[in-house]
């Protein structure tokens, strides 16, 4: 378990209130079992192992009856559950920030917002983001320079090819100060799809911190198989005899 260090304290908000309809599982994807452990537990374990983790929140749907059981079976000491998820991701994140404020977390504290479904995140990537952003005025996000050629669709065909130079894929965690992010999300409204967009709307430029392709978000059914394969491979390489 991580030990709190006031010099580099950070909080985490995990929005976990989506239905996961694109993964076609019948139940929210964060509860899919990977190596016998729910996806969200893999995600939480990463943060629990990073030095400086302070009180953090999992935002679930008001009618979620699963997360409580999951945390009883796989306890995560720094995380509490808030049944305040909204209709959009931005509303769920805002509810998570408000839950932290209710617990007494101050506006200058750093908050990392991370999708439950990016379960292949590593402690090293979190460290990289923390190191890059702690001294920054704005904050930033993990992101990946676009590796492929980018097409704009027109009625099922290529409308045009867009210039990929300078284009990045936004990932999570995204790291901002609590007060700044809360105000930015209130101003931006419920439809922004990531925290950085809200900060950009406020006229600021988040830092792009180069990430890795493996930090993808489990979105479609085949992503589950890929996540399973990578987790099994990591498990084998840390448990194989030397
Ligand atoms: O749907 P998508 O995969 O983009 O969702 C990203 C993250 O936001 C997921 O962890 C999902 O549970 C969460 N989310 C949420 N509240 C919503 C929609 C999505 O917490 N209303």
Short mmCIF file of N, CA, C and O in Angstrom, two decimals, residues 2 8 16 23 26 28 62 81 132-133 138 209-210 218 229 233:
data_model
loop_
_atom_site.label_atom_id
_atom_site.label_comp_id
_atom_site.label_asym_id
_atom_site.label_seq_id
_atom_site.Cartn_x
_atom_site.Cartn_y
_atom_site.Cartn_z
N UNK A 2 0.41 2.30 -0.71
CA UNK A 2 1.20 3.52 -0.79
C UNK A 2 1.16 4.28 0.54
O UNK A 2 0.16 4.28 1.24
N UNK A 8 3.99 15.19 -2.26
CA UNK A 8 3.49 14.82 -3.58
C UNK A 8 2.13 14.15 -3.48
O UNK A 8 1.87 13.14 -4.11
N UNK A 16 -17.22 5.79 -12.97
CA UNK A 16 -17.52 4.36 -13.12
C UNK A 16 -19.01 4.17 -13.30
O UNK A 16 -19.55 3.14 -12.88
N UNK A 23 -19.49 -2.52 -25.29
CA UNK A 23 -18.79 -3.77 -25.06
C UNK A 23 -19.77 -4.95 -25.09
O UNK A 23 -19.37 -6.12 -25.11
N UNK A 26 -23.94 -6.86 -21.17
CA UNK A 26 -25.12 -7.01 -20.32
C UNK A 26 -24.93 -6.38 -18.95
O UNK A 26 -25.88 -5.98 -18.32
N UNK A 28 -22.16 -3.59 -16.59
CA UNK A 28 -21.11 -2.60 -16.84
C UNK A 28 -19.73 -3.25 -16.97
O UNK A 28 -19.38 -4.15 -16.19
N UNK A 62 -26.34 5.79 -9.33
CA UNK A 62 -27.12 5.76 -8.08
C UNK A 62 -27.68 4.38 -7.76
O UNK A 62 -27.79 4.02 -6.58
N UNK A 81 -16.77 4.98 -2.16
CA UNK A 81 -17.72 4.92 -3.27
C UNK A 81 -18.75 6.04 -3.11
O UNK A 81 -19.27 6.26 -2.01
N UNK A 132 5.72 15.04 -14.53
CA UNK A 132 5.61 16.09 -15.55
C UNK A 132 4.73 17.24 -15.07
O UNK A 132 4.95 18.40 -15.45
N UNK A 133 3.71 16.95 -14.26
CA UNK A 133 2.67 17.96 -13.98
C UNK A 133 2.75 18.63 -12.62
O UNK A 133 2.17 19.71 -12.44
N UNK A 138 -0.84 24.46 -15.07
CA UNK A 138 -2.15 24.05 -15.58
C UNK A 138 -2.46 22.60 -15.22
O UNK A 138 -3.54 22.28 -14.73
N UNK A 209 1.55 14.58 -22.12
CA UNK A 209 2.61 13.71 -21.58
C UNK A 209 2.58 12.39 -22.36
O UNK A 209 1.58 11.66 -22.30
N UNK A 210 3.65 12.08 -23.13
CA UNK A 210 3.63 10.88 -23.98
C UNK A 210 3.37 9.61 -23.19
O UNK A 210 4.00 9.35 -22.17
N UNK A 218 -10.84 -0.14 -22.60
CA UNK A 218 -11.63 -1.29 -23.03
C UNK A 218 -13.01 -0.76 -23.43
O UNK A 218 -13.75 -0.25 -22.60
N UNK A 229 -5.06 -10.81 -22.41
CA UNK A 229 -3.78 -11.33 -22.89
C UNK A 229 -2.61 -10.54 -22.29
O UNK A 229 -1.61 -11.12 -21.85
N UNK A 233 0.21 -11.92 -19.67
CA UNK A 233 1.62 -11.83 -20.02
C UNK A 233 2.41 -11.13 -18.91
O UNK A 233 3.49 -11.58 -18.52
#
